[in-house]
């Protein structure tokens, strides 16, 4: 170590760090290192803490704007009114139609994504040869690389006309086609994570099962899957919260008319589509209509938060 | 083997084969949907892509419209997003993996990031509308849009940084410390270099996600019709316009596509398909690059 020019800088550094500068070269060198280290650590801590700032920002904005919203609209009306017409002269603020739209499209999507994702995961983990898996897994993950607005276009321009041949009197905008396409989009979220969970099951269990004379399918469903259940549940929950929060597919293909129904063949508006609809127009900042998107957003946030917390809890169990 | 057993074995084998076929079928359904989507876009929109399409502003007439302002918009927004999310995400990932491993704050940050990754993108848009657009007064600018997407992809960058760091064996750290390296030296000289491949994979995936993201930018009020470009930072007189582009209004490619998709006439849908082809080409090739980088890293680093 040759502390020549660096000593000056080091002394300055150690002074900044609040430590007495010494002429001793080594000490200065160590002090400088300490200083650099602590500066780096502080900067990186600030970066890590910024994620907390983001969360606080989300919660604060949603709470603040919803609070203003609920000073105009009673919470009871919000939860029980069956009409959502905040932009009409006769304004109603019942969130139920939007929640129904969200839940129906989510249900259709899950009806596709959960069985298919599970089958693909079991197939890739327990049946497919190694080489096939190495190709198929990244290929299915490409499904989640397609921008959702492109899926929306596909749902409206391809899937809906195709479905109209099968389902009579299907309107141009309907929850069925949006839900199906959303389901396909979610498949990789379910299949990849489930496959990881299945593969994490120790080989010994499989060998034991085969040793007892079980077939592949018995091993997969009666031995491997029960051991991977919490990991798979976490994958399902990720899929569910994706479906609830998905915006562009439903905004393009499911229509923008609030509609309290459980019939997936009908058009309806989801919470997310409503936020898009309002944002496309220009509502004045501070109006009740403007605040209503935050109240709708807060509802959405709480719905996904509940699922995320559940998922985190399951992942934690799965890791142990 | 008696007859009964042989029958059972035959049945089990048949079941296995049926499930195998079912697995292949489901995989094919998923992949052929992707192929169908690409095919549909290509058939409808490929003939629409030409020089005029790339260099024209949107117009009321479909055949004269183009994506100039939206692809430039996407590009400049990505600059802002990349320049903020990448350093911030890597720094946060390094801190969580190398400094605060067991602390209580770290647990809080960890749970928090796991939650952020599950928050729907439109919620980020609402947060950005309240904070960036109105509270900080950035307006519907490139800066506000870029920061919104940066916040959105931050968890992806952090998680992939952590995963990449975790693959560096502990012996590397121990050897560096044994030679007298300080913690920062271990991180900057060794850990970050070895995990560069993994981190870049994550960053590329995150950027490709941000390019296709539509909802949060609609929420903050990005425009759908814009017939000018942001001022060049090099415009004369030179230093005065250096940061003007950050405050310029913008449109991005996915929003342009959304706008064309929601119009009723067929010729605008052709434009939408053409924009979709370009969008998907960009995101899929970014993903291909990511897969390639991951493969190369795996092959070249043998601990």
Coordinates of C-alpha atoms in Angstrom, one line a residue:
Chain A
X1 CA 0.0 0.0 0.0
X2 CA 1.4 3.3 -1.0
X3 CA -0.6 6.0 0.6
X4 CA 0.7 9.2 -1.1
X5 CA -1.8 11.3 -2.9
X6 CA -4.7 9.3 -1.5
X7 CA -3.8 10.2 2.0
X8 CA -5.0 13.8 1.5
X9 CA -8.3 12.6 0.1
X10 CA -8.5 10.0 2.8
X11 CA -7.9 12.5 5.5
X12 CA -10.6 14.7 4.1
X13 CA -12.8 11.6 4.0
X14 CA -12.1 10.6 7.5
X15 CA -12.8 14.2 8.7
X16 CA -16.1 14.0 6.9
X17 CA -16.8 10.7 8.6
X18 CA -16.2 12.4 11.9
X19 CA -13.0 10.6 12.8
X20 CA -9.7 12.3 13.7
X21 CA -7.3 12.3 10.7
X22 CA -3.9 10.8 11.5
X23 CA -0.7 11.1 9.6
X24 CA -0.3 7.3 9.9
X25 CA -0.8 6.1 6.3
X26 CA -2.5 2.8 7.1
X27 CA -5.0 4.3 9.5
X28 CA -5.9 6.9 6.9
X29 CA -6.3 4.2 4.3
X30 CA -8.5 2.2 6.6
X31 CA -10.5 5.3 7.4
X32 CA -11.0 6.1 3.8
X33 CA -12.2 2.6 3.1
X34 CA -14.6 2.9 6.0
X35 CA -15.9 6.2 4.6
X36 CA -16.4 4.8 1.1
X37 CA -18.1 1.7 2.6
X38 CA -20.5 3.7 4.7
X39 CA -21.4 6.1 1.9
X40 CA -22.1 3.1 -0.4
X41 CA -24.1 1.4 2.3
X42 CA -26.1 4.5 3.0
X43 CA -26.9 5.0 -0.7
X44 CA -27.9 1.4 -1.1
X45 CA -30.1 1.5 2.0
X46 CA -31.8 4.6 0.7
X47 CA -32.5 2.7 -2.6
X48 CA -33.9 -0.3 -0.7
X49 CA -36.0 2.0 1.5
X50 CA -37.5 3.7 -1.6
X51 CA -39.7 0.7 -2.1
X52 CA -41.3 1.5 1.2
X53 CA -41.8 5.1 0.1
X54 CA -43.6 3.8 -3.0
X55 CA -45.9 1.7 -1.0
X56 CA -46.6 4.6 1.4
X57 CA -47.3 6.8 -1.6
X58 CA -49.8 4.3 -3.0
X59 CA -51.6 3.8 0.3
X60 CA -51.5 7.6 1.0
X61 CA -53.0 8.7 -2.3
X62 CA -55.6 6.0 -2.3
X63 CA -56.6 6.8 1.2
X64 CA -56.6 10.5 0.8
X65 CA -58.6 10.7 -2.4
X66 CA -61.0 8.0 -1.3
X67 CA -61.6 9.8 2.0
X68 CA -62.6 12.9 0.0
X69 CA -64.8 10.7 -2.2
X70 CA -66.5 9.2 0.8
X71 CA -67.2 12.6 2.2
X72 CA -69.6 13.1 -0.8
X73 CA -70.8 9.5 -1.1
X74 CA -71.8 7.3 1.9
X75 CA -70.0 4.0 2.2
X76 CA -73.3 2.2 2.5
X77 CA -74.4 3.5 -0.9
X78 CA -71.0 2.6 -2.3
X79 CA -71.3 -1.0 -1.2
X80 CA -75.0 -1.6 -1.7
X81 CA -76.2 0.5 -4.6
X82 CA -76.6 -1.5 -7.7
X83 CA -76.0 1.3 -10.1
X84 CA -72.6 2.9 -11.1
X85 CA -73.3 6.1 -13.0
X86 CA -70.9 8.7 -11.5
X87 CA -70.7 10.7 -14.7
X88 CA -74.5 11.0 -15.2
X89 CA -76.7 13.9 -13.9
X90 CA -78.5 11.3 -11.7
X91 CA -75.2 10.0 -10.2
X92 CA -75.2 6.6 -8.5
X93 CA -72.1 5.3 -6.8
X94 CA -72.6 1.5 -6.3
X95 CA -69.4 -0.4 -6.9
X96 CA -71.2 -3.7 -7.2
X97 CA -71.6 -3.7 -11.0
X98 CA -67.9 -3.1 -11.4
X99 CA -67.0 -5.7 -8.8
X100 CA -69.3 -8.2 -10.6
X101 CA -67.6 -7.4 -14.0
X102 CA -64.2 -8.0 -12.4
X103 CA -65.2 -11.2 -10.8
X104 CA -66.9 -12.7 -13.8
X105 CA -64.0 -12.0 -16.2
X106 CA -61.6 -13.3 -13.5
X107 CA -63.7 -16.5 -13.1
X108 CA -63.7 -17.1 -16.9
X109 CA -60.0 -16.6 -17.0
X110 CA -59.3 -18.9 -14.1
X111 CA -61.6 -21.6 -15.6
X112 CA -59.1 -21.6 -18.5
X113 CA -55.8 -20.9 -16.7
X114 CA -56.0 -23.1 -13.6
X115 CA -56.7 -26.5 -15.2
X116 CA -54.5 -25.8 -18.2
X117 CA -51.7 -24.3 -16.2
X118 CA -51.8 -27.3 -13.8
X119 CA -51.8 -29.9 -16.5
X120 CA -48.9 -28.2 -18.3
X121 CA -47.0 -27.9 -15.0
X122 CA -47.5 -31.6 -14.2
X123 CA -46.7 -32.6 -17.7
X124 CA -43.5 -30.6 -17.9
X125 CA -42.3 -31.7 -14.4
X126 CA -43.3 -35.4 -14.3
X127 CA -43.8 -36.6 -17.9
X128 CA -41.9 -34.5 -20.5
X129 CA -38.3 -35.5 -21.4
X130 CA -35.7 -33.1 -20.2
X131 CA -35.0 -31.7 -23.7
X132 CA -38.7 -31.0 -24.3
X133 CA -39.0 -29.1 -21.0
X134 CA -36.0 -26.9 -21.8
X135 CA -37.7 -25.7 -25.0
X136 CA -41.3 -25.7 -23.9
X137 CA -40.9 -23.8 -20.6
X138 CA -39.4 -20.6 -22.1
X139 CA -41.8 -20.9 -25.0
X140 CA -44.8 -20.8 -22.8
X141 CA -43.3 -18.0 -20.8
X142 CA -43.3 -15.9 -24.0
X143 CA -47.1 -15.9 -23.6
X144 CA -46.6 -13.5 -20.7
X145 CA -44.2 -11.3 -22.8
X146 CA -47.0 -10.2 -25.2
X147 CA -48.2 -6.8 -24.3
X148 CA -51.8 -6.9 -22.9
X149 CA -53.1 -4.3 -25.4
X150 CA -52.2 -6.8 -28.1
X151 CA -54.2 -9.5 -26.3
X152 CA -57.0 -7.0 -26.2
X153 CA -56.9 -6.5 -29.9
X154 CA -56.8 -10.3 -30.4
X155 CA -59.8 -10.8 -28.1
X156 CA -61.9 -8.2 -29.9
X157 CA -60.8 -8.9 -33.5
X158 CA -60.2 -12.6 -33.6
X159 CA -61.7 -14.5 -30.6
X160 CA -65.0 -12.6 -30.4
X161 CA -65.8 -13.2 -34.1
X162 CA -64.8 -16.8 -33.7
X163 CA -67.0 -17.3 -30.7
X164 CA -69.9 -15.7 -32.5
X165 CA -70.0 -18.8 -34.7
X166 CA -70.4 -21.0 -31.6
X167 CA -72.5 -18.8 -29.2
X168 CA -75.5 -17.3 -30.9
X169 CA -76.3 -13.6 -30.4
X170 CA -72.9 -12.9 -28.7
X171 CA -72.5 -9.1 -28.7
X172 CA -69.3 -7.5 -30.0
X173 CA -68.2 -6.6 -26.5
X174 CA -68.5 -9.5 -24.0
X175 CA -66.8 -10.8 -20.9
X176 CA -66.5 -14.3 -22.3
X177 CA -63.9 -13.5 -25.0
X178 CA -62.0 -11.1 -22.7
X179 CA -61.9 -13.8 -20.0
X180 CA -60.8 -16.5 -22.3
X181 CA -57.9 -14.5 -23.7
X182 CA -57.0 -13.3 -20.2
X183 CA -56.9 -17.0 -19.1
X184 CA -54.4 -17.8 -21.9
X185 CA -52.3 -14.9 -20.8
X186 CA -52.2 -16.1 -17.2
X187 CA -51.3 -19.7 -18.1
X188 CA -47.5 -19.2 -17.8
X189 CA -47.9 -17.5 -14.4
X190 CA -49.6 -20.6 -13.1
X191 CA -47.7 -23.2 -15.0
X192 CA -44.1 -21.9 -14.4
X193 CA -44.5 -21.4 -10.7
X194 CA -46.4 -24.7 -10.2
X195 CA -43.7 -26.5 -12.1
X196 CA -41.0 -25.0 -9.9
X197 CA -43.0 -26.2 -6.9
X198 CA -43.4 -29.7 -8.3
X199 CA -39.7 -30.0 -9.2
X200 CA -38.7 -28.9 -5.7
X201 CA -40.2 -32.1 -4.3
X202 CA -37.4 -34.4 -3.5
X203 CA -36.7 -37.3 -5.9
X204 CA -36.8 -39.8 -3.0
X205 CA -40.5 -39.4 -2.7
X206 CA -41.0 -40.3 -6.4
X207 CA -38.6 -43.2 -6.2
X208 CA -40.5 -44.5 -3.1
X209 CA -43.7 -44.2 -5.0
X210 CA -42.4 -46.0 -8.1
X211 CA -40.9 -48.6 -5.8
X212 CA -44.3 -49.4 -4.4
X213 CA -45.5 -50.0 -7.9
X214 CA -47.4 -46.7 -8.5
X215 CA -47.9 -45.5 -12.0
X216 CA -46.6 -42.1 -13.2
X217 CA -50.0 -40.5 -12.9
X218 CA -50.5 -41.9 -9.4
X219 CA -47.1 -40.6 -8.4
X220 CA -47.7 -37.2 -9.9
X221 CA -51.2 -36.6 -8.3
X222 CA -51.0 -38.6 -5.1
X223 CA -47.4 -38.1 -4.0
X224 CA -45.7 -35.2 -5.7
X225 CA -48.7 -32.8 -5.9
X226 CA -49.7 -33.0 -2.2
X227 CA -46.1 -32.2 -1.2
X228 CA -46.1 -29.2 -3.5
X229 CA -49.5 -28.0 -2.6
X230 CA -48.5 -24.7 -0.9
X231 CA -46.3 -23.7 -3.8
X232 CA -49.0 -24.5 -6.3
X233 CA -51.5 -22.5 -4.2
X234 CA -49.1 -19.6 -4.3
X235 CA -49.0 -19.9 -8.1
X236 CA -52.8 -20.0 -8.3
X237 CA -53.0 -16.9 -6.2
X238 CA -50.6 -15.0 -8.4
X239 CA -52.8 -16.0 -11.3
X240 CA -55.9 -14.8 -9.5
X241 CA -54.4 -11.4 -8.6
X242 CA -53.2 -10.9 -12.2
X243 CA -56.7 -11.6 -13.5
X244 CA -58.3 -9.2 -11.1
X245 CA -55.9 -6.4 -11.9
X246 CA -55.7 -7.0 -15.7
X247 CA -56.8 -3.9 -17.5
X248 CA -56.3 -3.6 -21.2
X249 CA -57.8 -6.9 -22.4
X250 CA -61.1 -6.1 -20.5
X251 CA -61.0 -2.4 -21.5
X252 CA -60.8 -3.3 -25.2
X253 CA -62.9 -6.5 -25.4
X254 CA -65.4 -6.5 -22.5
X255 CA -67.0 -3.1 -23.1
X256 CA -67.3 0.0 -21.0
X257 CA -70.9 -0.2 -19.7
X258 CA -71.3 -1.0 -16.0
X259 CA -73.6 -4.1 -16.0
X260 CA -74.6 -6.0 -12.9
X261 CA -74.8 -9.6 -14.2
X262 CA -73.1 -12.9 -13.8
X263 CA -73.7 -13.9 -17.5
X264 CA -70.3 -13.9 -19.2
X265 CA -71.9 -13.5 -22.6
X266 CA -72.9 -10.0 -21.8
X267 CA -70.8 -6.8 -22.0
X268 CA -69.8 -5.3 -18.6
X269 CA -67.2 -3.0 -17.2
X270 CA -64.6 -4.0 -14.7
X271 CA -63.0 -1.8 -12.0
X272 CA -59.9 -1.4 -14.1
X273 CA -61.8 -0.6 -17.3
X274 CA -63.7 2.1 -15.5
X275 CA -60.4 3.8 -14.4
X276 CA -59.2 3.7 -18.0
X277 CA -62.6 5.1 -19.3
X278 CA -62.4 8.0 -16.9
X279 CA -58.7 8.7 -17.6
X280 CA -59.4 8.8 -21.3
X281 CA -61.8 11.7 -20.9
X282 CA -60.6 14.8 -19.1
X283 CA -62.3 15.1 -15.8
X284 CA -61.2 18.1 -13.7
X285 CA -58.8 17.4 -10.9
X286 CA -60.7 17.3 -7.6
X287 CA -64.2 16.5 -9.0
X288 CA -66.2 13.6 -7.6
X289 CA -65.7 11.7 -10.9
X290 CA -62.0 12.2 -10.5
X291 CA -62.1 10.9 -6.9
X292 CA -64.3 8.0 -7.9
X293 CA -61.4 6.3 -9.8
X294 CA -59.4 6.4 -6.6
X295 CA -62.3 4.8 -4.6
X296 CA -62.5 2.2 -7.3
X297 CA -58.8 1.8 -7.3
X298 CA -58.8 1.4 -3.5
X299 CA -61.4 -1.4 -3.8
X300 CA -59.2 -3.1 -6.4
X301 CA -56.1 -2.7 -4.2
X302 CA -57.7 -4.2 -1.2
X303 CA -58.9 -7.2 -3.3
X304 CA -55.5 -7.9 -4.7
X305 CA -53.8 -7.2 -1.4
X306 CA -55.9 -9.9 0.3
X307 CA -54.7 -12.4 -2.3
X308 CA -51.1 -11.3 -2.1
X309 CA -50.9 -11.6 1.6
X310 CA -52.4 -15.1 1.4
X311 CA -49.9 -15.9 -1.3
X312 CA -47.0 -14.6 0.7
X313 CA -48.1 -16.7 3.6
X314 CA -48.3 -19.8 1.5
X315 CA -44.9 -19.2 -0.2
X316 CA -43.3 -18.9 3.2
X317 CA -44.8 -22.2 4.3
X318 CA -43.6 -23.7 1.0
X319 CA -40.0 -22.6 1.6
X320 CA -39.7 -24.3 4.9
Chain B
X1 CA -48.3 -62.2 -13.6
X2 CA -51.9 -63.3 -13.3
X3 CA -54.5 -62.0 -15.6
X4 CA -55.9 -59.5 -13.0
X5 CA -52.6 -57.8 -12.4
X6 CA -51.8 -57.6 -16.1
X7 CA -55.1 -55.9 -16.6
X8 CA -54.4 -53.4 -13.9
X9 CA -50.9 -52.7 -15.3
X10 CA -52.3 -52.2 -18.8
X11 CA -54.9 -49.8 -17.4
X12 CA -52.3 -47.8 -15.5
X13 CA -50.1 -47.5 -18.5
X14 CA -53.0 -46.4 -20.6
X15 CA -53.9 -43.7 -18.1
X16 CA -50.3 -42.5 -18.2
X17 CA -50.4 -42.3 -21.9
X18 CA -53.7 -40.5 -21.9
X19 CA -52.3 -37.9 -19.4
X20 CA -49.2 -37.5 -21.4
X21 CA -51.3 -36.8 -24.5
X22 CA -53.4 -34.3 -22.5
X23 CA -50.3 -32.5 -21.3
X24 CA -49.0 -32.2 -24.9
X25 CA -52.4 -31.1 -26.0
X26 CA -52.6 -28.3 -23.4
X27 CA -49.1 -27.1 -24.2
X28 CA -50.0 -27.0 -27.9
X29 CA -53.2 -25.1 -27.2
X30 CA -51.2 -22.5 -25.3
X31 CA -48.5 -22.2 -27.9
X32 CA -50.8 -22.3 -30.9
X33 CA -52.8 -19.4 -29.4
X34 CA -49.6 -17.5 -29.5
X35 CA -49.0 -18.5 -33.1
X36 CA -52.6 -17.7 -34.0
X37 CA -52.2 -14.2 -32.4
X38 CA -49.0 -13.6 -34.3
X39 CA -50.5 -14.9 -37.5
X40 CA -53.6 -12.8 -37.2
X41 CA -51.6 -9.7 -36.6
X42 CA -49.3 -10.4 -39.5
X43 CA -52.1 -11.1 -42.0
X44 CA -54.0 -8.0 -41.0
X45 CA -51.2 -5.5 -40.4
X46 CA -48.0 -6.5 -42.2
X47 CA -48.9 -4.9 -45.5
X48 CA -49.5 -1.6 -43.6
X49 CA -46.0 -1.3 -42.3
X50 CA -43.9 0.8 -44.6
X51 CA -41.7 3.9 -44.4
X52 CA -44.7 6.2 -44.4
X53 CA -46.2 4.4 -41.4
X54 CA -43.0 4.8 -39.4
X55 CA -42.5 8.5 -40.2
X56 CA -46.0 9.9 -40.1
X57 CA -47.9 11.5 -37.3
X58 CA -51.3 10.1 -36.4
X59 CA -54.0 11.5 -38.6
X60 CA -57.8 11.5 -38.9
X61 CA -57.4 9.5 -42.1
X62 CA -56.2 5.9 -41.4
X63 CA -54.1 5.5 -44.5
X64 CA -52.1 8.7 -43.8
X65 CA -51.6 7.9 -40.1
X66 CA -48.3 6.7 -38.7
X67 CA -46.5 5.9 -35.4
X68 CA -43.7 8.5 -35.5
X69 CA -44.7 10.3 -32.3
X70 CA -45.6 7.1 -30.5
X71 CA -42.4 5.2 -31.2
X72 CA -40.3 8.3 -30.3
X73 CA -42.5 8.7 -27.2
X74 CA -41.9 5.1 -26.2
X75 CA -38.2 5.5 -26.7
X76 CA -37.8 8.7 -24.6
X77 CA -40.0 7.3 -21.9
X78 CA -37.9 4.2 -21.7
X79 CA -34.8 6.3 -21.4
X80 CA -36.2 7.9 -18.2
X81 CA -37.5 4.6 -16.9
X82 CA -34.2 2.8 -17.5
X83 CA -32.0 5.6 -16.1
X84 CA -34.0 5.6 -12.8
X85 CA -35.2 2.0 -12.3
X86 CA -31.9 0.2 -13.2
X87 CA -29.5 2.0 -10.8
X88 CA -32.1 2.2 -8.0
X89 CA -33.2 -1.4 -8.4
X90 CA -29.6 -2.8 -8.5
X91 CA -28.6 -0.7 -5.4
X92 CA -31.7 -1.9 -3.5
X93 CA -31.0 -5.5 -4.5
X94 CA -27.4 -5.3 -3.4
X95 CA -28.4 -3.8 -0.1
X96 CA -31.0 -6.5 0.6
X97 CA -28.7 -9.4 -0.3
X98 CA -25.4 -8.2 1.0
X99 CA -26.1 -5.8 3.9
X100 CA -29.3 -6.2 5.7
X101 CA -29.8 -9.9 5.4
X102 CA -31.4 -10.6 8.7
X103 CA -32.4 -7.3 10.1
X104 CA -36.0 -6.4 10.8
X105 CA -36.1 -3.6 8.4
X106 CA -35.0 -6.0 5.7
X107 CA -37.9 -8.3 6.5
X108 CA -40.2 -5.3 6.1
X109 CA -38.7 -4.3 2.8
X110 CA -38.8 -7.8 1.6
X111 CA -42.5 -8.4 2.3
X112 CA -43.1 -4.9 0.9
X113 CA -41.4 -5.7 -2.4
X114 CA -43.2 -9.0 -2.7
X115 CA -46.4 -7.1 -2.3
X116 CA -45.4 -4.4 -4.8
X117 CA -44.8 -7.1 -7.4
X118 CA -48.4 -8.2 -7.0
X119 CA -50.0 -4.7 -7.2
X120 CA -52.0 -4.2 -10.5
X121 CA -50.2 -1.8 -12.8
X122 CA -53.2 0.5 -13.0
X123 CA -52.8 1.2 -9.2
X124 CA -49.3 2.5 -10.0
X125 CA -51.0 4.7 -12.5
X126 CA -53.3 6.1 -9.9
X127 CA -50.4 6.7 -7.5
X128 CA -48.5 8.5 -10.3
X129 CA -51.5 10.6 -11.2
X130 CA -51.8 11.8 -7.6
X131 CA -48.2 12.2 -6.8
X132 CA -46.1 12.8 -10.0
X133 CA -48.7 14.6 -12.0
X134 CA -50.5 16.8 -9.4
X135 CA -48.5 16.8 -6.2
X136 CA -45.1 17.2 -7.7
X137 CA -46.6 19.1 -10.6
X138 CA -44.9 17.2 -13.4
X139 CA -48.0 17.2 -15.5
X140 CA -48.6 14.7 -18.3
X141 CA -44.9 14.8 -19.2
X142 CA -42.3 12.3 -20.4
X143 CA -40.7 12.6 -17.0
X144 CA -43.9 11.6 -15.2
X145 CA -44.5 8.7 -17.6
X146 CA -41.0 7.5 -17.3
X147 CA -41.0 7.6 -13.5
X148 CA -44.4 5.8 -13.4
X149 CA -43.0 2.9 -15.4
X150 CA -39.8 3.0 -13.3
X151 CA -41.8 2.5 -10.1
X152 CA -43.7 -0.3 -11.8
X153 CA -40.6 -2.3 -12.9
X154 CA -38.5 -1.6 -9.8
X155 CA -39.6 -4.9 -8.0
X156 CA -38.6 -6.9 -11.1
X157 CA -35.1 -5.3 -11.2
X158 CA -34.6 -5.8 -7.4
X159 CA -35.7 -9.4 -7.4
X160 CA -33.5 -10.4 -10.4
X161 CA -30.5 -8.6 -8.9
X162 CA -31.0 -10.5 -5.7
X163 CA -31.3 -13.8 -7.5
X164 CA -28.2 -13.1 -9.5
X165 CA -26.2 -12.3 -6.4
X166 CA -27.4 -15.4 -4.7
X167 CA -25.8 -17.6 -7.4
X168 CA -22.3 -16.2 -6.7
X169 CA -20.8 -18.8 -4.4
X170 CA -19.8 -17.8 -0.9
X171 CA -16.2 -18.8 -1.5
X172 CA -15.7 -15.9 -3.9
X173 CA -16.7 -13.5 -1.1
X174 CA -14.5 -15.3 1.4
X175 CA -11.5 -15.3 -0.9
X176 CA -11.9 -11.5 -1.6
X177 CA -12.3 -10.7 2.1
X178 CA -9.2 -12.9 2.9
X179 CA -7.2 -10.8 0.5
X180 CA -8.2 -7.7 2.5
X181 CA -11.0 -6.3 0.2
X182 CA -13.5 -4.1 1.9
X183 CA -17.2 -4.9 1.6
X184 CA -17.7 -2.3 -1.1
X185 CA -14.7 -3.7 -3.0
X186 CA -16.1 -7.2 -2.8
X187 CA -19.4 -5.9 -4.2
X188 CA -18.1 -3.7 -6.9
X189 CA -15.1 -5.7 -8.0
X190 CA -16.5 -9.2 -7.7
X191 CA -20.1 -9.7 -7.0
X192 CA -21.5 -7.2 -9.4
X193 CA -19.3 -8.4 -12.2
X194 CA -20.1 -12.1 -11.8
X195 CA -23.8 -11.4 -11.5
X196 CA -23.9 -9.0 -14.4
X197 CA -25.4 -11.6 -16.8
X198 CA -28.2 -12.4 -14.4
X199 CA -28.9 -8.8 -13.6
X200 CA -29.0 -7.8 -17.3
X201 CA -31.4 -10.6 -18.0
X202 CA -33.7 -9.2 -15.4
X203 CA -33.3 -5.6 -16.6
X204 CA -34.1 -6.6 -20.2
X205 CA -37.2 -8.4 -19.1
X206 CA -38.3 -5.5 -17.0
X207 CA -37.8 -3.0 -19.9
X208 CA -39.7 -5.2 -22.3
X209 CA -42.5 -5.3 -19.7
X210 CA -42.5 -1.5 -19.5
X211 CA -42.6 -1.0 -23.2
X212 CA -45.9 -2.9 -23.5
X213 CA -47.4 -1.4 -20.5
X214 CA -50.5 0.7 -21.3
X215 CA -52.9 1.2 -18.4
X216 CA -50.7 3.3 -16.0
X217 CA -49.8 5.7 -18.8
X218 CA -53.5 6.1 -19.8
X219 CA -54.2 6.8 -16.1
X220 CA -51.7 9.6 -15.8
X221 CA -53.3 11.1 -18.9
X222 CA -50.8 10.3 -21.7
X223 CA -52.2 11.6 -24.9
X224 CA -53.6 9.5 -27.7
X225 CA -53.2 12.1 -30.5
X226 CA -50.0 14.0 -30.7
X227 CA -48.6 15.6 -33.8
X228 CA -45.2 16.8 -32.7
X229 CA -42.0 15.4 -31.3
X230 CA -40.3 16.4 -28.0
X231 CA -37.7 19.2 -28.5
X232 CA -34.3 17.8 -29.2
X233 CA -31.9 18.3 -26.3
X234 CA -29.3 19.5 -28.8
X235 CA -31.6 22.2 -30.3
X236 CA -30.1 25.7 -30.8
X237 CA -29.3 27.7 -28.7
X238 CA -27.5 24.7 -27.3
X239 CA -27.8 24.3 -23.5
X240 CA -31.2 26.0 -23.1
X241 CA -33.3 23.1 -24.4
X242 CA -31.3 20.4 -22.8
X243 CA -34.1 19.2 -20.5
X244 CA -37.2 20.4 -22.5
X245 CA -38.0 16.9 -23.7
X246 CA -38.5 15.7 -20.2
X247 CA -41.4 18.1 -19.8
X248 CA -42.9 17.5 -23.2
X249 CA -46.3 15.7 -23.6
X250 CA -46.1 12.3 -25.1
X251 CA -47.8 9.3 -26.7
X252 CA -46.5 5.7 -26.6
X253 CA -46.9 2.8 -29.0
X254 CA -49.3 0.7 -26.9
X255 CA -51.6 3.7 -26.3
X256 CA -51.6 4.5 -30.0
X257 CA -52.5 0.8 -30.7
X258 CA -55.3 1.0 -28.1
X259 CA -56.7 4.1 -29.7
X260 CA -56.8 2.6 -33.1
X261 CA -58.3 -0.7 -31.8
X262 CA -61.2 1.1 -30.2
X263 CA -62.2 2.9 -33.4
X264 CA -65.0 1.4 -35.3
X265 CA -63.6 1.3 -38.9
X266 CA -61.7 -1.5 -40.5
X267 CA -58.8 0.5 -41.8
X268 CA -57.9 1.8 -38.4
X269 CA -57.8 -1.8 -37.2
X270 CA -55.2 -2.5 -39.8
X271 CA -53.2 0.3 -38.3
X272 CA -53.7 -1.2 -34.9
X273 CA -52.4 -4.6 -36.1
X274 CA -49.4 -3.0 -37.7
X275 CA -48.6 -1.2 -34.5
X276 CA -49.1 -4.5 -32.7
X277 CA -46.6 -6.2 -34.9
X278 CA -44.0 -3.6 -34.1
X279 CA -44.7 -3.7 -30.4
X280 CA -44.6 -7.5 -30.3
X281 CA -41.5 -7.7 -32.4
X282 CA -39.7 -5.4 -29.9
X283 CA -40.9 -7.2 -26.7
X284 CA -40.3 -10.7 -28.1
X285 CA -36.9 -9.9 -29.4
X286 CA -36.0 -8.4 -26.0
X287 CA -37.1 -11.6 -24.4
X288 CA -35.1 -13.6 -26.9
X289 CA -32.0 -11.5 -26.0
X290 CA -32.7 -12.2 -22.3
X291 CA -33.0 -15.9 -22.8
X292 CA -29.8 -15.8 -24.9
X293 CA -27.9 -13.9 -22.2
X294 CA -29.1 -16.3 -19.5
X295 CA -28.0 -19.3 -21.5
X296 CA -24.6 -17.8 -22.2
X297 CA -24.0 -16.9 -18.6
X298 CA -24.9 -20.4 -17.6
X299 CA -22.6 -21.9 -20.1
X300 CA -19.6 -19.6 -19.5
X301 CA -19.5 -19.4 -15.7
X302 CA -18.6 -22.7 -14.1
X303 CA -17.9 -22.4 -10.4

